Amino acid sequence: MATEATAKAGEVGPSIALEPNNASAIPLLLGELTELINGLSPNDQARRLQAVAKARDLTQSLQTPREMMQRHLWTQHATVSLITVGMECGLFGYLATEGGSPKTVDQIANATGVERSLLRRILRHLTAVGHLVSTSPDMFAPTNFARALTLPTIYGGYPIQNQIVNPAWDKFPAYLAKYNYHPPSTSSPTDPCYTQQAQEVLTPVQFAHNLPPEQNFFEYAYSLPGVAVNFSNHMAGCRQGVAKWTDEGFYPLQERLIDGFSSGSEEEPEDKDDAVFLVDIGGSTGHDLVSLVDAHHPNLPGRLILQDLPEVVAGADKALLDEKRIEVMGYDFFTEQPVKEARAYYIHGVLHDWPDDKVVEILSGVKAAMKPGYSRLLVNETVTPREGANWALTSLDINMFLFAGAKERTEEDFLELIENRTGLKILKTWSVVNGQESLVECELPV
């Protein structure tokens, strides 16, 4: 049993529940927010994100503990579930028609088939949390967010959240208690609990859905109807608007990779067009390679190879990949890497899906294929700051633990995995916007 931690009698009085969380911070936050908003331009995303963070801090400072408790317990699950209901009954699609003009409850009920009194309650809640606008009694119009819920990239994650993720969160406290707050996926061999747990390494998702240890989150999720498509759309939505490593000013591709690209050794000369420039490992249907070609064509030399499981690459747009001269190769990254001595091996958003031991296994396979002093490994992941990480990174980190017993990693975590456990050398970490997109550039020492 975990040690019970409770406050001593009298240390916290009931009146604290009705006091603002941080009243002394309110004037400063209000001034900072006003300054940010006054200087905001339409294309200044960095300043907009700073304003969003300040507005959130201001709201939380103004709210009382009682209000925050109600928001957590009454609002969050309800809102996600009602958005899913609205998506499935056609609510948001109908509200977006005619340019999003206001519509009556009766009109919406006729279009969706939802019983009127229940519909009215759903619409009231979605209005209260800011997703709809009530223009007059019983008339509702969508906000930009509600209109965007007609896009697969925005609505795709909601059914998954309800079907797979929320049940795991509901049982998360019981999961941690089961392992006395030392779950096997986070424990080391020196942990006194490790030995007795080693035969049963369950993630919270496996625990909640009664899955066997050998069936991981992805295998389970993709076995459910519609989840594969929704998950792919959700991932595309998460990437939308996020900086790419191919963007100007992110990673100097010309000087780091194109310069020095080899057509082969003197002993085995080869046509430069036949030499492999970049292998995208676990690259799904090829979106990253397409972005690379679009950003740097015709400067890219050599061959470009997309690798993922056969059933994944089967869904790629073959005509588009042929047009971009991208080769497709079915490949499991837990097996030997068949492409040897490429200039670069690129792996994006894969390592955070796996615990440390599996990451070492993946990277060791890449290492065995690399040419010392020539090949580069490019790990495109978030690199979480040890202090000041934003909510998107911290949420993603704990969700990766829930799904797969994995995590988002700090710079120190990558150093431990890549250099200390794999034997590769980190040359530099290239980052933008609080680590949300980073590129860890590595090589095999000579």
XYZ file of C-alpha atoms in Angstrom:
446
model
C 0.000 0.000 0.000
C 1.160 3.523 -0.720
C 1.868 5.741 2.239
C -1.198 7.805 3.098
C -0.484 11.500 2.721
C -2.968 13.793 4.463
C -2.848 17.326 5.772
C -2.873 17.827 9.508
C -6.137 18.991 11.031
C -6.483 22.752 10.747
C -3.784 23.209 8.066
C -6.381 23.698 5.316
C -9.697 25.300 6.195
C -12.914 24.965 4.139
C -12.905 28.667 3.190
C -9.982 28.062 0.826
C -12.383 26.356 -1.612
C -14.092 29.707 -2.247
C -10.967 31.838 -2.670
C -9.295 32.575 -6.021
C -6.438 30.202 -6.722
C -3.835 32.944 -6.988
C -5.332 36.379 -6.389
C -1.965 38.113 -6.054
C -0.983 37.104 -9.620
C -4.113 38.516 -11.277
C -2.979 42.177 -11.841
C 0.367 41.128 -13.330
C -1.195 38.471 -15.587
C -3.853 40.910 -16.776
C -1.198 43.476 -17.676
C 0.946 40.917 -19.501
C -2.059 39.571 -21.415
C -3.154 43.067 -22.430
C 0.336 43.867 -23.713
C 0.485 40.641 -25.718
C -2.947 41.195 -27.272
C -2.247 44.833 -28.149
C 0.860 43.812 -30.071
C -0.661 40.762 -31.763
C -0.490 40.494 -35.545
C -2.409 37.903 -37.624
C 0.660 35.835 -38.506
C 2.492 36.026 -35.172
C 1.862 32.482 -33.923
C 4.488 32.643 -31.169
C 2.883 35.738 -29.628
C -0.605 34.248 -30.009
C 0.493 31.123 -28.113
C 1.988 33.299 -25.371
C -1.343 35.141 -25.100
C -3.248 31.836 -24.904
C -0.967 30.674 -22.067
C -1.417 33.968 -20.176
C -5.197 33.862 -20.634
C -5.262 30.328 -19.240
C -3.105 31.361 -16.274
C -5.377 34.345 -15.651
C -8.526 32.171 -15.743
C -7.021 29.618 -13.379
C -5.848 32.335 -11.004
C -9.375 33.790 -10.900
C -11.174 30.485 -10.434
C -11.784 29.027 -7.007
C -10.898 25.428 -6.106
C -14.624 24.579 -6.010
C -15.073 25.874 -9.562
C -12.063 23.951 -10.818
C -13.344 20.774 -9.177
C -16.683 21.159 -10.930
C -14.986 21.817 -14.266
C -12.878 18.661 -13.934
C -15.643 16.344 -12.751
C -18.722 17.708 -14.487
C -17.432 19.210 -17.713
C -14.510 17.409 -19.303
C -15.909 13.899 -19.856
C -19.327 15.336 -20.693
C -17.941 17.647 -23.354
C -15.841 14.988 -25.112
C -18.779 12.566 -25.092
C -21.257 15.142 -26.383
C -18.903 16.186 -29.181
C -18.736 12.526 -30.208
C -22.533 12.309 -30.117
C -22.811 15.483 -32.182
C -20.357 14.165 -34.738
C -22.137 10.833 -35.087
C -25.666 12.264 -35.381
C -24.638 14.921 -37.907
C -25.096 17.902 -35.579
C -21.945 19.780 -36.560
C -22.345 19.057 -40.246
C -25.828 20.542 -40.197
C -24.842 23.574 -38.107
C -22.079 24.347 -40.635
C -24.527 24.515 -43.557
C -25.599 27.868 -45.027
C -22.391 29.443 -43.823
C -23.069 28.531 -40.212
C -26.167 30.715 -39.960
C -28.241 30.294 -36.753
C -30.734 27.438 -36.676
C -33.626 26.622 -34.362
C -33.840 23.602 -32.102
C -36.704 22.280 -34.241
C -34.622 22.585 -37.413
C -31.669 20.858 -35.792
C -33.872 18.095 -34.359
C -35.422 17.416 -37.759
C -31.989 17.261 -39.380
C -30.327 15.034 -36.760
C -33.188 12.899 -35.468
C -32.307 13.704 -31.841
C -35.256 14.050 -29.432
C -35.932 17.776 -28.925
C -35.682 18.094 -25.146
C -32.455 16.085 -25.037
C -31.091 18.051 -27.996
C -31.828 21.339 -26.260
C -29.833 20.209 -23.210
C -26.900 19.098 -25.391
C -26.907 22.426 -27.244
C -27.056 24.382 -23.977
C -23.996 22.591 -22.623
C -21.979 22.983 -25.814
C -22.874 26.678 -25.715
C -21.886 27.016 -22.057
C -18.416 25.638 -22.734
C -17.952 27.984 -25.705
C -18.335 25.643 -28.673
C -21.681 27.033 -29.898
C -23.294 30.483 -29.753
C -26.914 31.043 -28.719
C -28.114 33.980 -30.825
C -31.577 33.982 -29.226
C -33.643 31.522 -27.177
C -33.593 28.136 -28.939
C -31.390 29.365 -31.805
C -27.794 28.197 -32.118
C -24.846 28.858 -34.405
C -21.425 27.185 -34.549
C -18.117 28.721 -33.552
C -15.078 28.075 -35.746
C -14.279 25.069 -33.551
C -17.748 23.564 -34.096
C -17.467 24.142 -37.842
C -14.032 22.504 -37.808
C -15.609 19.402 -36.249
C -16.775 18.559 -39.778
C -13.099 17.941 -40.685
C -11.802 14.366 -40.197
C -8.514 15.766 -38.877
C -10.384 17.480 -36.029
C -13.155 14.997 -35.183
C -11.128 11.796 -35.648
C -9.740 11.661 -32.116
C -13.052 11.997 -30.246
C -14.466 8.484 -30.861
C -11.072 6.991 -29.915
C -11.029 9.018 -26.729
C -14.456 7.722 -25.721
C -13.976 4.136 -26.815
C -10.394 3.412 -25.739
C -8.767 6.209 -23.775
C -11.374 7.357 -21.245
C -11.944 3.813 -19.880
C -8.198 3.601 -19.248
C -8.161 6.940 -17.455
C -11.107 5.812 -15.343
C -9.114 2.794 -14.158
C -5.746 4.545 -13.932
C -5.853 4.979 -10.123
C -6.628 1.254 -9.708
C -3.816 0.396 -12.127
C -1.244 2.354 -10.107
C -2.513 0.946 -6.825
C -2.190 -2.589 -8.210
C 1.551 -2.043 -8.654
C 1.968 0.004 -5.471
C 2.706 3.035 -7.689
C 5.748 1.298 -9.268
C 4.355 0.005 -12.598
C 6.755 -2.326 -14.430
C 7.048 -0.144 -17.517
C 8.652 2.617 -15.431
C 10.622 0.439 -13.012
C 14.277 -0.497 -13.338
C 15.873 -3.844 -12.447
C 17.060 -2.279 -9.187
C 13.497 -1.523 -8.075
C 12.495 -3.966 -5.288
C 9.111 -4.421 -6.979
C 10.629 -5.185 -10.391
C 11.252 -8.936 -10.106
C 7.755 -9.884 -9.004
C 6.211 -7.701 -11.722
C 8.472 -8.636 -14.617
C 6.203 -11.395 -15.906
C 3.182 -9.115 -16.179
C 4.049 -5.884 -17.921
C 0.664 -4.335 -18.581
C 0.001 -0.789 -19.720
C -3.022 1.110 -18.358
C -4.898 0.511 -21.636
C -4.231 -3.235 -21.432
C -5.317 -3.250 -17.782
C -8.530 -1.316 -18.451
C -9.601 -3.400 -21.444
C -8.449 -6.769 -20.057
C -5.945 -7.275 -22.875
C -3.203 -9.915 -22.756
C 0.359 -8.593 -22.312
C 1.254 -9.519 -25.893
C -1.516 -7.338 -27.403
C -0.351 -3.724 -27.412
C -2.420 -0.575 -27.816
C -1.969 -0.332 -31.574
C -2.911 -3.960 -32.228
C -6.015 -3.574 -30.079
C -7.013 -0.189 -31.508
C -6.610 -1.253 -35.125
C -8.745 -4.353 -34.493
C -11.765 -2.129 -33.795
C -13.911 -0.910 -36.707
C -13.095 2.590 -37.902
C -10.283 3.232 -35.431
C -7.407 2.977 -37.931
C -8.920 5.682 -40.156
C -9.851 7.916 -37.223
C -6.404 7.528 -35.674
C -4.673 8.406 -38.937
C -6.889 11.479 -39.285
C -6.235 12.465 -35.676
C -2.470 12.260 -36.186
C -2.773 14.396 -39.322
C -4.750 16.948 -37.320
C -2.112 17.030 -34.592
C 0.564 17.722 -37.204
C -1.412 20.494 -38.880
C 0.277 23.852 -38.414
C 3.199 22.332 -36.505
C 6.694 23.221 -37.661
C 8.326 20.668 -39.970
C 12.021 19.846 -39.961
C 11.988 20.716 -43.666
C 10.783 24.283 -42.989
C 13.209 27.072 -43.734
C 15.253 27.963 -40.667
C 14.678 24.663 -38.848
C 17.372 22.248 -40.041
C 20.101 23.222 -42.555
C 19.626 20.259 -44.879
C 22.006 21.499 -47.551
C 25.065 21.838 -45.343
C 24.295 18.906 -43.018
C 23.193 16.233 -45.508
C 23.248 17.253 -49.165
C 26.813 18.521 -48.937
C 28.935 15.423 -48.457
C 26.416 13.046 -50.035
C 28.475 10.232 -51.532
C 27.987 8.264 -54.716
C 29.872 5.323 -53.222
C 33.351 4.276 -52.215
C 36.350 4.331 -54.526
C 36.432 0.534 -54.362
C 32.748 0.250 -55.295
C 31.820 3.277 -57.381
C 28.157 3.696 -58.142
C 25.815 5.999 -59.937
C 24.951 8.828 -57.546
C 21.294 8.473 -58.482
C 21.389 4.886 -57.178
C 22.832 5.800 -53.783
C 20.287 6.178 -50.963
C 19.911 9.697 -49.616
C 17.240 9.151 -46.949
C 15.252 6.273 -45.456
C 12.043 7.233 -43.623
C 11.596 4.451 -41.030
C 8.028 3.963 -39.832
C 6.990 6.763 -42.171
C 3.317 5.735 -42.502
C 2.014 6.704 -45.937
C 4.849 9.096 -46.761
C 3.711 12.565 -45.685
C 7.157 13.518 -44.329
C 8.986 12.447 -47.473
C 6.485 14.303 -49.652
C 7.112 17.444 -47.565
C 10.861 16.929 -47.944
C 10.623 16.707 -51.726
C 8.275 19.685 -51.937
C 10.611 21.798 -49.808
C 13.922 20.894 -51.476
C 13.296 19.540 -54.984
C 15.265 19.602 -57.299
C 18.218 19.864 -54.902
C 17.724 16.400 -53.427
C 20.185 13.794 -54.665
C 19.904 10.013 -54.580
C 17.041 7.705 -53.638
C 14.267 8.252 -51.091
C 12.802 5.176 -49.397
C 9.610 4.946 -47.347
C 9.462 2.074 -44.851
C 6.554 0.872 -42.730
C 4.590 -2.308 -42.135
C 3.208 -3.746 -45.393
C -0.394 -3.145 -44.347
C 0.422 0.508 -43.603
C 2.292 1.395 -46.804
C -0.432 -0.403 -48.751
C -2.638 2.593 -47.999
C -0.203 5.106 -49.510
C -1.002 7.118 -52.634
C 1.259 5.253 -55.059
C 0.780 7.771 -57.851
C 1.827 10.650 -55.586
C 4.862 8.762 -54.269
C 5.928 7.834 -57.805
C 5.595 11.468 -58.827
C 7.852 12.450 -55.912
C 10.256 9.537 -56.792
C 9.678 7.903 -53.394
C 10.202 4.134 -53.196
C 7.952 2.050 -50.933
C 9.301 -0.814 -48.828
C 7.358 -2.985 -46.386
C 9.472 -3.216 -43.228
C 9.229 -3.974 -39.504
C 11.699 -1.785 -37.580
C 12.296 -4.564 -35.063
C 14.035 -6.568 -37.799
C 17.356 -6.052 -39.590
C 17.518 -2.814 -41.578
C 17.873 -3.888 -45.244
C 19.083 -0.528 -46.558
C 22.765 -0.154 -45.720
C 24.962 2.954 -45.558
C 22.292 5.520 -46.471
C 23.191 9.150 -46.002
C 20.338 9.575 -43.499
C 17.892 7.417 -41.553
C 14.899 9.454 -40.453
C 12.419 8.344 -37.777
C 9.504 10.581 -36.802
C 7.080 10.182 -33.912
C 7.930 6.510 -33.432
C 10.189 6.319 -30.383
C 7.655 7.942 -28.044
C 5.364 4.969 -28.753
C 7.765 2.542 -27.059
C 9.430 2.046 -23.657
C 13.182 2.445 -23.366
C 14.189 -1.175 -24.001
C 12.235 -1.250 -27.260
C 13.702 2.098 -28.329
C 17.203 0.699 -27.814
C 16.217 -2.275 -29.982
C 14.931 0.004 -32.769
C 17.982 2.269 -32.708
C 20.398 -0.649 -32.574
C 18.915 -1.903 -35.841
C 19.548 1.461 -37.457
C 23.049 1.652 -36.015
C 23.990 -1.686 -37.594
C 23.143 -0.306 -41.045
C 24.954 3.036 -40.718
C 28.321 3.937 -42.211
C 30.696 5.407 -39.600
C 31.412 9.100 -40.096
C 28.947 9.349 -42.988
C 25.436 8.168 -42.155
C 23.191 10.311 -39.965
C 20.277 9.290 -37.775
C 17.585 11.980 -37.542
C 15.163 11.473 -34.641
C 12.169 13.790 -35.101
C 10.381 13.883 -31.715
C 9.378 16.286 -29.005
C 12.212 17.088 -26.613
C 10.476 18.050 -23.394
C 12.060 20.853 -21.335
C 12.786 19.830 -17.756
C 11.146 23.068 -16.623
C 8.415 25.165 -18.187
C 7.006 22.499 -20.523
C 3.596 23.478 -21.862
C 0.405 21.516 -21.300
C 0.468 19.921 -24.757
C 3.798 18.225 -24.041
C 2.928 17.173 -20.495
C -0.459 15.810 -21.631
C 1.128 13.885 -24.488
C 3.744 12.479 -22.131
C 1.263 11.008 -19.662
C -0.982 9.789 -22.502
C 1.949 7.870 -24.009
C 2.369 6.152 -20.652
C -1.322 5.301 -20.668
C -1.227 3.876 -24.207
C 2.081 2.099 -24.319
C 4.055 2.443 -21.107
C 6.129 4.942 -23.092
C 6.870 8.657 -22.723
C 7.957 11.949 -24.189
C 11.651 12.386 -23.484
C 13.875 15.153 -22.213
C 17.289 15.942 -23.643
C 18.795 13.916 -20.792
C 16.559 10.950 -21.677
C 17.728 11.014 -25.295
C 21.353 11.268 -24.196
C 20.933 8.167 -22.031
C 19.220 6.147 -24.754
C 21.199 7.251 -27.792
C 24.722 7.649 -26.450
C 24.921 5.585 -23.277
C 22.775 2.631 -24.327
C 23.071 2.578 -28.118
C 26.583 3.908 -28.733
C 25.622 6.570 -31.255
C 26.785 10.159 -30.864
C 24.400 13.127 -30.691
C 25.734 15.915 -32.887
C 23.066 18.509 -32.158
C 19.415 18.902 -31.175
C 17.499 21.323 -33.387
C 14.306 22.656 -31.752
C 11.525 25.175 -32.274
C 8.583 26.352 -30.125
C 9.210 24.858 -26.697
C 10.396 21.500 -27.999
C 7.103 20.585 -29.672
C 9.106 19.609 -32.743
C 12.789 18.778 -32.463
C 15.337 16.947 -34.562
C 18.045 15.019 -32.734
C 20.896 14.541 -35.209
C 23.184 11.586 -34.538
C 26.054 9.723 -36.181
C 28.022 6.534 -35.671
C 31.456 7.467 -34.325
C 34.404 6.575 -36.527
